[in-house]
Amino acid sequence: MGRLRKMEDTVSLHPSFCVWAGGEPMHFFGVFDGHGGPHVAALCKEQMHAILAEELAIAAEDYLAHRDEEGAEERAWRTALSRSFARVDALAPAACACGRVATAAEGACACPLSAGERCIIVGSTAVVALLVRDRVIVANCGDSRAVLSRGLDAVPLSVDQKPDRPDEMARIEAAGGRVLFIDGPRVRGVLAMSRALGHELLKPEVICEPEITITIRSDDDHCLILASDGLWDAISNRKACDIARQCKEDGILTRAHAAGSDEACRSSGGGAPGGHQPEPPCRHAAAVLARFALCKGSCDNISVVVIDLNVMG
């Protein structure tokens, strides 16, 4: 939660959430940073992966019918992601803070933070990473970010969609909107990003179409970091990757040492020292990054996911 009064970020982790056309497992990871309330971020956490699995199943059929065409597979992935973001965006005005969508038949949700009415000012960023075979597919809408740790480099796999980005400002103005500089650039002086899910009041200037990158994995890839702007406003891409890589290396050594100690105890008839396993390195890295961002002065909600690419096939 950081230094804010409430938590509006969510994360969603679904390894092997579906099977792609060739029988390969696909893995889903997402970070969603809510604005104006937790409703749309909660909706993303609860439903984005399920909706995307449906769209990928449809896209797989189309890909198999056109697999001989150049770029057919990548087009299928892009179409599925774009359609999924659009479907979640369409559900956003009726979202409840628990991630449920109110329907006319069921009525409003009974949870304490129920919207009770259309959430036209509530929205969320969405950065989603899919892993399949040797590909990392990232779809981004807003200013959460995906960064790949490759060797000693930090490779951004998404670009923040800020209202003063020249292409985004031109698009906003072409839609009849304005970018006002009120504590930074904001759409109509309200929203500090140019794309997001929800925010019905700010359409058509604020759109839900994600920017998508597809990256071929390398043997030098250590991990993938997904995080909300609470991290990136305080820590550079390079520093975040350095910290994650060091935590991962230290964790591997710690686990190897613990395994050796356990084996030694078993050989001598003793019990396992300490009685517990060390924390998984990537979980530890995510926690360290969040704490470091707080120490560096971040005042926002902070959500971090670190994915070990050496174990995610």
mmCIF file of C-alpha atoms in Angstrom:
data_model
loop_
_atom_site.group_PDB
_atom_site.id
_atom_site.type_symbol
_atom_site.label_atom_id
_atom_site.label_comp_id
_atom_site.label_asym_id
_atom_site.label_seq_id
_atom_site.Cartn_x
_atom_site.Cartn_y
_atom_site.Cartn_z
ATOM 1 C CA MET A 1 0.000 0.000 0.000
ATOM 2 C CA GLY A 2 2.965 2.287 0.499
ATOM 3 C CA ARG A 3 2.126 5.698 1.964
ATOM 4 C CA LEU A 4 -1.378 5.901 0.503
ATOM 5 C CA ARG A 5 -4.553 5.358 2.544
ATOM 6 C CA LYS A 6 -5.767 2.401 0.471
ATOM 7 C CA MET A 7 -4.452 -0.240 -1.905
ATOM 8 C CA GLU A 8 -5.692 -0.027 -5.496
ATOM 9 C CA ASP A 9 -3.080 -2.251 -7.191
ATOM 10 C CA THR A 10 -3.656 -5.929 -7.938
ATOM 11 C CA VAL A 11 -1.496 -8.681 -9.415
ATOM 12 C CA SER A 12 -2.526 -11.854 -11.241
ATOM 13 C CA LEU A 13 -0.302 -14.932 -11.590
ATOM 14 C CA HIS A 14 -1.537 -17.914 -13.611
ATOM 15 C CA PRO A 15 1.191 -20.304 -14.830
ATOM 16 C CA SER A 16 -0.120 -22.730 -17.481
ATOM 17 C CA PHE A 17 -3.432 -20.881 -17.669
ATOM 18 C CA CYS A 18 -4.119 -22.235 -21.168
ATOM 19 C CA VAL A 19 -2.642 -24.355 -23.967
ATOM 20 C CA TRP A 20 -1.651 -22.773 -27.273
ATOM 21 C CA ALA A 21 -2.378 -24.236 -30.719
ATOM 22 C CA GLY A 22 0.696 -26.473 -30.853
ATOM 23 C CA GLY A 23 0.014 -27.954 -27.423
ATOM 24 C CA GLU A 24 2.478 -25.671 -25.615
ATOM 25 C CA PRO A 25 1.496 -24.264 -22.198
ATOM 26 C CA MET A 26 1.065 -20.495 -21.941
ATOM 27 C CA HIS A 27 1.800 -18.630 -18.722
ATOM 28 C CA PHE A 28 0.002 -15.430 -17.650
ATOM 29 C CA PHE A 29 1.288 -12.656 -15.369
ATOM 30 C CA GLY A 30 -0.272 -9.231 -14.871
ATOM 31 C CA VAL A 31 -0.003 -6.049 -12.808
ATOM 32 C CA PHE A 32 -2.954 -3.655 -12.620
ATOM 33 C CA ASP A 33 -2.785 -0.195 -11.021
ATOM 34 C CA GLY A 34 -6.231 1.175 -10.167
ATOM 35 C CA HIS A 35 -7.149 4.859 -10.256
ATOM 36 C CA GLY A 36 -10.155 6.479 -8.612
ATOM 37 C CA GLY A 37 -10.911 3.223 -6.802
ATOM 38 C CA PRO A 38 -9.934 -0.471 -6.792
ATOM 39 C CA HIS A 39 -12.884 -1.660 -8.902
ATOM 40 C CA VAL A 40 -11.306 -2.006 -12.360
ATOM 41 C CA ALA A 41 -7.995 -3.355 -11.038
ATOM 42 C CA ALA A 42 -9.963 -5.990 -9.101
ATOM 43 C CA LEU A 43 -11.926 -6.823 -12.250
ATOM 44 C CA CYS A 44 -8.646 -7.325 -14.135
ATOM 45 C CA LYS A 45 -7.292 -9.606 -11.410
ATOM 46 C CA GLU A 46 -10.404 -11.763 -11.370
ATOM 47 C CA GLN A 47 -11.321 -11.924 -15.046
ATOM 48 C CA MET A 48 -8.551 -10.824 -17.436
ATOM 49 C CA HIS A 49 -6.855 -14.240 -17.595
ATOM 50 C CA ALA A 50 -10.163 -16.072 -18.092
ATOM 51 C CA ILE A 51 -11.276 -13.721 -20.859
ATOM 52 C CA LEU A 52 -7.855 -13.957 -22.508
ATOM 53 C CA ALA A 53 -7.987 -17.772 -22.414
ATOM 54 C CA GLU A 54 -11.308 -17.617 -24.299
ATOM 55 C CA GLU A 55 -9.914 -15.212 -26.891
ATOM 56 C CA LEU A 56 -6.744 -17.261 -27.346
ATOM 57 C CA ALA A 57 -8.852 -20.373 -28.011
ATOM 58 C CA ILE A 58 -10.661 -18.489 -30.793
ATOM 59 C CA ALA A 59 -7.391 -17.047 -32.114
ATOM 60 C CA ALA A 60 -5.784 -20.513 -32.141
ATOM 61 C CA GLU A 61 -8.478 -21.800 -34.515
ATOM 62 C CA ASP A 62 -7.859 -18.904 -36.868
ATOM 63 C CA TYR A 63 -4.093 -19.408 -36.668
ATOM 64 C CA LEU A 64 -4.375 -23.123 -37.485
ATOM 65 C CA ALA A 65 -6.486 -22.259 -40.518
ATOM 66 C CA HIS A 66 -3.833 -19.785 -41.766
ATOM 67 C CA ARG A 67 -0.633 -21.160 -40.258
ATOM 68 C CA ASP A 68 1.156 -21.138 -43.627
ATOM 69 C CA GLU A 69 0.834 -17.346 -43.836
ATOM 70 C CA GLU A 70 3.797 -15.299 -42.630
ATOM 71 C CA GLY A 71 3.213 -13.749 -39.204
ATOM 72 C CA ALA A 72 -0.059 -15.632 -38.635
ATOM 73 C CA GLU A 73 0.840 -16.699 -35.102
ATOM 74 C CA GLU A 74 1.869 -13.239 -33.942
ATOM 75 C CA ARG A 75 -1.286 -11.745 -35.463
ATOM 76 C CA ALA A 76 -3.351 -14.268 -33.528
ATOM 77 C CA TRP A 77 -1.687 -13.319 -30.236
ATOM 78 C CA ARG A 78 -2.108 -9.591 -30.889
ATOM 79 C CA THR A 79 -5.773 -10.008 -31.824
ATOM 80 C CA ALA A 80 -6.522 -12.056 -28.718
ATOM 81 C CA LEU A 81 -4.866 -9.517 -26.423
ATOM 82 C CA SER A 82 -6.554 -6.507 -28.029
ATOM 83 C CA ARG A 83 -9.978 -8.169 -27.882
ATOM 84 C CA SER A 84 -9.436 -9.170 -24.248
ATOM 85 C CA PHE A 85 -8.506 -5.648 -23.177
ATOM 86 C CA ALA A 86 -11.571 -4.307 -25.015
ATOM 87 C CA ARG A 87 -13.866 -6.834 -23.299
ATOM 88 C CA VAL A 88 -12.548 -5.952 -19.840
ATOM 89 C CA ASP A 89 -12.889 -2.254 -20.653
ATOM 90 C CA ALA A 90 -16.533 -2.791 -21.622
ATOM 91 C CA LEU A 91 -17.195 -4.469 -18.254
ATOM 92 C CA ALA A 92 -15.409 -1.773 -16.254
ATOM 93 C CA PRO A 93 -18.344 0.617 -15.611
ATOM 94 C CA ALA A 94 -20.263 -2.153 -13.813
ATOM 95 C CA ALA A 95 -17.278 -3.489 -11.823
ATOM 96 C CA CYS A 96 -17.389 -3.929 -8.074
ATOM 97 C CA ALA A 97 -14.361 -3.542 -5.804
ATOM 98 C CA CYS A 98 -14.257 -7.331 -5.345
ATOM 99 C CA GLY A 99 -13.854 -7.872 -9.109
ATOM 100 C CA ARG A 100 -17.444 -8.995 -9.685
ATOM 101 C CA VAL A 101 -19.555 -7.414 -12.424
ATOM 102 C CA ALA A 102 -23.041 -6.363 -11.362
ATOM 103 C CA THR A 103 -25.867 -7.568 -13.589
ATOM 104 C CA ALA A 104 -29.493 -6.476 -13.838
ATOM 105 C CA ALA A 105 -30.629 -9.956 -12.805
ATOM 106 C CA GLU A 106 -28.398 -10.224 -9.734
ATOM 107 C CA GLY A 107 -28.389 -6.587 -8.676
ATOM 108 C CA ALA A 108 -25.559 -4.726 -6.957
ATOM 109 C CA CYS A 109 -22.895 -6.643 -5.066
ATOM 110 C CA ALA A 110 -23.273 -6.800 -1.290
ATOM 111 C CA CYS A 111 -19.590 -6.259 -0.512
ATOM 112 C CA PRO A 112 -18.741 -3.083 1.498
ATOM 113 C CA LEU A 113 -16.950 -1.398 -1.416
ATOM 114 C CA SER A 114 -19.615 -2.104 -4.021
ATOM 115 C CA ALA A 115 -19.836 0.584 -6.675
ATOM 116 C CA GLY A 116 -23.608 0.706 -6.484
ATOM 117 C CA GLU A 117 -23.678 2.605 -9.767
ATOM 118 C CA ARG A 118 -21.702 2.956 -12.970
ATOM 119 C CA CYS A 119 -18.006 3.605 -12.255
ATOM 120 C CA ILE A 120 -17.381 6.158 -14.977
ATOM 121 C CA ILE A 121 -14.379 7.764 -13.268
ATOM 122 C CA VAL A 122 -12.633 4.564 -12.109
ATOM 123 C CA GLY A 123 -9.959 2.827 -14.167
ATOM 124 C CA SER A 124 -6.753 0.837 -14.140
ATOM 125 C CA THR A 125 -3.504 0.319 -15.974
ATOM 126 C CA ALA A 126 -2.772 -3.166 -17.281
ATOM 127 C CA VAL A 127 0.577 -4.702 -18.122
ATOM 128 C CA VAL A 128 0.254 -8.380 -19.061
ATOM 129 C CA ALA A 129 3.042 -10.806 -19.957
ATOM 130 C CA LEU A 130 2.490 -14.131 -21.700
ATOM 131 C CA LEU A 131 5.237 -16.747 -21.919
ATOM 132 C CA VAL A 132 5.019 -19.444 -24.573
ATOM 133 C CA ARG A 133 7.938 -21.464 -25.993
ATOM 134 C CA ASP A 134 10.773 -18.978 -26.553
ATOM 135 C CA ARG A 135 8.540 -15.888 -26.731
ATOM 136 C CA VAL A 136 7.712 -13.152 -24.229
ATOM 137 C CA ILE A 137 4.540 -11.327 -25.287
ATOM 138 C CA VAL A 138 3.789 -8.090 -23.417
ATOM 139 C CA ALA A 139 0.618 -6.024 -23.723
ATOM 140 C CA ASN A 140 0.627 -2.648 -21.981
ATOM 141 C CA CYS A 141 -2.070 -0.077 -21.350
ATOM 142 C CA GLY A 142 -0.986 2.784 -19.074
ATOM 143 C CA ASP A 143 2.188 3.473 -17.106
ATOM 144 C CA SER A 144 2.860 0.161 -15.403
ATOM 145 C CA ARG A 145 5.916 -1.398 -17.036
ATOM 146 C CA ALA A 146 7.617 -4.634 -18.098
ATOM 147 C CA VAL A 147 11.428 -4.825 -18.084
ATOM 148 C CA LEU A 148 13.587 -7.791 -19.085
ATOM 149 C CA SER A 149 16.883 -8.501 -17.304
ATOM 150 C CA ARG A 150 19.186 -9.736 -20.084
ATOM 151 C CA GLY A 151 22.820 -10.251 -19.175
ATOM 152 C CA LEU A 152 23.834 -7.011 -17.481
ATOM 153 C CA ASP A 153 21.279 -4.987 -19.449
ATOM 154 C CA ALA A 154 17.756 -3.824 -18.712
ATOM 155 C CA VAL A 155 15.531 -4.173 -21.784
ATOM 156 C CA PRO A 156 12.161 -2.362 -21.585
ATOM 157 C CA LEU A 157 9.393 -4.449 -23.155
ATOM 158 C CA SER A 158 6.795 -1.694 -22.804
ATOM 159 C CA VAL A 159 6.727 2.084 -23.129
ATOM 160 C CA ASP A 160 4.778 4.207 -20.640
ATOM 161 C CA GLN A 161 1.764 5.861 -22.236
ATOM 162 C CA LYS A 162 1.948 9.386 -20.852
ATOM 163 C CA PRO A 163 -0.191 12.277 -22.156
ATOM 164 C CA ASP A 164 2.876 14.316 -23.156
ATOM 165 C CA ARG A 165 4.364 11.539 -25.283
ATOM 166 C CA PRO A 166 4.282 13.231 -28.699
ATOM 167 C CA ASP A 167 2.312 10.532 -30.500
ATOM 168 C CA GLU A 168 -0.149 10.183 -27.621
ATOM 169 C CA MET A 169 -0.652 13.945 -27.323
ATOM 170 C CA ALA A 170 -1.363 14.155 -31.062
ATOM 171 C CA ARG A 171 -3.903 11.316 -30.764
ATOM 172 C CA ILE A 172 -5.631 12.959 -27.768
ATOM 173 C CA GLU A 173 -5.900 16.307 -29.532
ATOM 174 C CA ALA A 174 -7.185 14.638 -32.708
ATOM 175 C CA ALA A 175 -9.953 13.097 -30.569
ATOM 176 C CA GLY A 176 -10.955 16.555 -29.380
ATOM 177 C CA GLY A 177 -9.230 16.424 -26.014
ATOM 178 C CA ARG A 178 -6.543 18.474 -24.330
ATOM 179 C CA VAL A 179 -3.469 17.730 -22.245
ATOM 180 C CA LEU A 180 -3.284 20.122 -19.294
ATOM 181 C CA PHE A 181 -0.214 20.419 -17.091
ATOM 182 C CA ILE A 182 -1.565 20.208 -13.539
ATOM 183 C CA ASP A 183 1.013 18.534 -11.321
ATOM 184 C CA GLY A 184 2.344 16.973 -14.521
ATOM 185 C CA PRO A 185 0.669 16.298 -17.878
ATOM 186 C CA ARG A 186 -2.896 14.994 -17.568
ATOM 187 C CA VAL A 187 -5.738 14.215 -19.966
ATOM 188 C CA ARG A 188 -8.279 17.040 -19.384
ATOM 189 C CA GLY A 189 -6.190 17.858 -16.319
ATOM 190 C CA VAL A 190 -7.395 14.632 -14.664
ATOM 191 C CA LEU A 191 -5.568 11.441 -15.671
ATOM 192 C CA ALA A 192 -1.762 11.173 -15.744
ATOM 193 C CA MET A 193 -1.755 8.499 -18.463
ATOM 194 C CA SER A 194 -3.170 8.427 -21.976
ATOM 195 C CA ARG A 195 -4.385 4.806 -22.084
ATOM 196 C CA ALA A 196 -6.169 2.752 -19.451
ATOM 197 C CA LEU A 197 -9.026 0.340 -18.871
ATOM 198 C CA GLY A 198 -12.181 2.046 -17.629
ATOM 199 C CA HIS A 199 -12.318 5.848 -17.153
ATOM 200 C CA GLU A 200 -15.493 6.043 -19.225
ATOM 201 C CA LEU A 201 -15.793 9.764 -18.468
ATOM 202 C CA LEU A 202 -12.516 10.447 -20.313
ATOM 203 C CA LYS A 203 -13.341 8.643 -23.546
ATOM 204 C CA PRO A 204 -12.607 8.948 -26.449
ATOM 205 C CA GLU A 205 -9.291 10.537 -25.465
ATOM 206 C CA VAL A 206 -8.322 7.696 -23.098
ATOM 207 C CA ILE A 207 -8.350 4.406 -25.003
ATOM 208 C CA CYS A 208 -7.919 0.780 -23.945
ATOM 209 C CA GLU A 209 -5.952 -0.455 -26.983
ATOM 210 C CA PRO A 210 -2.719 -2.029 -25.667
ATOM 211 C CA GLU A 211 0.697 -1.620 -27.219
ATOM 212 C CA ILE A 212 2.098 -5.113 -27.767
ATOM 213 C CA THR A 213 5.686 -6.321 -28.050
ATOM 214 C CA ILE A 214 6.875 -9.838 -28.877
ATOM 215 C CA THR A 215 10.419 -10.715 -27.830
ATOM 216 C CA ILE A 216 12.483 -13.829 -28.553
ATOM 217 C CA ARG A 217 14.056 -15.145 -25.374
ATOM 218 C CA SER A 218 17.825 -15.469 -25.056
ATOM 219 C CA ASP A 219 20.092 -17.683 -22.965
ATOM 220 C CA ASP A 220 21.226 -14.482 -21.237
ATOM 221 C CA ASP A 221 17.731 -13.701 -19.915
ATOM 222 C CA HIS A 222 17.537 -13.858 -16.112
ATOM 223 C CA CYS A 223 14.101 -12.592 -15.191
ATOM 224 C CA LEU A 224 11.183 -10.417 -16.214
ATOM 225 C CA ILE A 225 9.946 -7.633 -13.924
ATOM 226 C CA LEU A 226 6.378 -6.333 -14.067
ATOM 227 C CA ALA A 227 5.540 -3.450 -11.751
ATOM 228 C CA SER A 228 3.260 -0.488 -11.194
ATOM 229 C CA ASP A 229 4.605 3.055 -11.381
ATOM 230 C CA GLY A 230 5.085 3.071 -7.611
ATOM 231 C CA LEU A 231 8.300 1.173 -8.339
ATOM 232 C CA TRP A 232 9.383 2.845 -11.579
ATOM 233 C CA ASP A 233 8.922 6.408 -10.282
ATOM 234 C CA ALA A 234 11.587 5.661 -7.667
ATOM 235 C CA ILE A 235 13.921 3.119 -9.329
ATOM 236 C CA SER A 236 15.443 2.989 -12.809
ATOM 237 C CA ASN A 237 15.041 -0.024 -15.088
ATOM 238 C CA ARG A 238 18.735 -0.816 -14.737
ATOM 239 C CA LYS A 239 18.757 -0.605 -10.935
ATOM 240 C CA ALA A 240 15.669 -2.815 -10.662
ATOM 241 C CA CYS A 241 17.266 -5.468 -12.882
ATOM 242 C CA ASP A 242 20.540 -5.319 -10.934
ATOM 243 C CA ILE A 243 18.684 -5.864 -7.649
ATOM 244 C CA ALA A 244 16.541 -8.700 -9.020
ATOM 245 C CA ARG A 245 19.531 -10.446 -10.582
ATOM 246 C CA GLN A 246 21.566 -10.197 -7.351
ATOM 247 C CA CYS A 247 18.648 -11.488 -5.248
ATOM 248 C CA LYS A 248 18.219 -14.394 -7.625
ATOM 249 C CA GLU A 249 21.934 -15.291 -7.545
ATOM 250 C CA ASP A 250 22.070 -14.997 -3.755
ATOM 251 C CA GLY A 251 18.908 -17.082 -3.434
ATOM 252 C CA ILE A 252 20.284 -19.871 -5.592
ATOM 253 C CA LEU A 253 23.412 -20.026 -3.429
ATOM 254 C CA THR A 254 21.340 -19.965 -0.229
ATOM 255 C CA ARG A 255 19.067 -22.780 -1.411
ATOM 256 C CA ALA A 256 22.062 -24.854 -2.537
ATOM 257 C CA HIS A 257 23.680 -24.349 0.876
ATOM 258 C CA ALA A 258 20.444 -25.296 2.653
ATOM 259 C CA ALA A 259 20.085 -28.418 0.504
ATOM 260 C CA GLY A 260 23.666 -29.412 1.324
ATOM 261 C CA SER A 261 23.061 -28.860 5.051
ATOM 262 C CA ASP A 262 19.874 -30.932 4.931
ATOM 263 C CA GLU A 263 21.709 -33.776 3.207
ATOM 264 C CA ALA A 264 24.478 -33.628 5.783
ATOM 265 C CA CYS A 265 21.925 -33.822 8.605
ATOM 266 C CA ARG A 266 20.161 -36.759 6.990
ATOM 267 C CA SER A 267 23.488 -38.579 6.544
ATOM 268 C CA SER A 268 24.285 -38.126 10.226
ATOM 269 C CA GLY A 269 20.772 -39.078 11.334
ATOM 270 C CA GLY A 270 19.850 -35.533 12.379
ATOM 271 C CA GLY A 271 16.868 -33.384 11.429
ATOM 272 C CA ALA A 272 16.763 -30.547 8.893
ATOM 273 C CA PRO A 273 18.346 -27.369 10.320
ATOM 274 C CA GLY A 274 15.817 -24.603 10.926
ATOM 275 C CA GLY A 275 12.927 -26.748 9.675
ATOM 276 C CA HIS A 276 12.056 -24.523 6.716
ATOM 277 C CA GLN A 277 13.063 -23.864 3.129
ATOM 278 C CA PRO A 278 14.565 -20.518 2.048
ATOM 279 C CA GLU A 279 12.192 -18.067 0.360
ATOM 280 C CA PRO A 280 12.052 -18.513 -3.444
ATOM 281 C CA PRO A 281 14.588 -16.079 -4.970
ATOM 282 C CA CYS A 282 12.111 -14.218 -7.197
ATOM 283 C CA ARG A 283 9.628 -13.713 -4.369
ATOM 284 C CA HIS A 284 12.455 -12.335 -2.272
ATOM 285 C CA ALA A 285 13.541 -10.071 -5.167
ATOM 286 C CA ALA A 286 10.015 -8.649 -5.523
ATOM 287 C CA ALA A 287 9.857 -7.865 -1.802
ATOM 288 C CA VAL A 288 13.300 -6.245 -1.829
ATOM 289 C CA LEU A 289 12.367 -4.075 -4.819
ATOM 290 C CA ALA A 290 9.172 -2.882 -3.129
ATOM 291 C CA ARG A 291 11.011 -2.017 0.095
ATOM 292 C CA PHE A 292 13.785 -0.269 -1.820
ATOM 293 C CA ALA A 293 11.236 1.880 -3.684
ATOM 294 C CA LEU A 294 9.736 2.934 -0.347
ATOM 295 C CA CYS A 295 13.189 3.824 0.946
ATOM 296 C CA LYS A 296 13.792 5.889 -2.211
ATOM 297 C CA GLY A 297 10.694 7.964 -1.488
ATOM 298 C CA SER A 298 7.883 6.342 -3.455
ATOM 299 C CA CYS A 299 4.524 7.523 -2.097
ATOM 300 C CA ASP A 300 2.362 5.367 -4.370
ATOM 301 C CA ASN A 301 1.011 1.836 -4.143
ATOM 302 C CA ILE A 302 3.801 -0.543 -5.194
ATOM 303 C CA SER A 303 3.237 -3.914 -6.863
ATOM 304 C CA VAL A 304 6.090 -6.022 -8.245
ATOM 305 C CA VAL A 305 6.190 -9.405 -9.976
ATOM 306 C CA VAL A 306 9.554 -11.026 -10.742
ATOM 307 C CA ILE A 307 9.477 -14.041 -13.081
ATOM 308 C CA ASP A 308 12.423 -16.441 -13.235
ATOM 309 C CA LEU A 309 12.831 -17.131 -16.935
ATOM 310 C CA ASN A 310 15.204 -20.023 -16.278
ATOM 311 C CA VAL A 311 12.402 -22.112 -14.778
ATOM 312 C CA MET A 312 9.438 -20.865 -16.857
ATOM 313 C CA GLY A 313 9.475 -22.946 -20.033
#
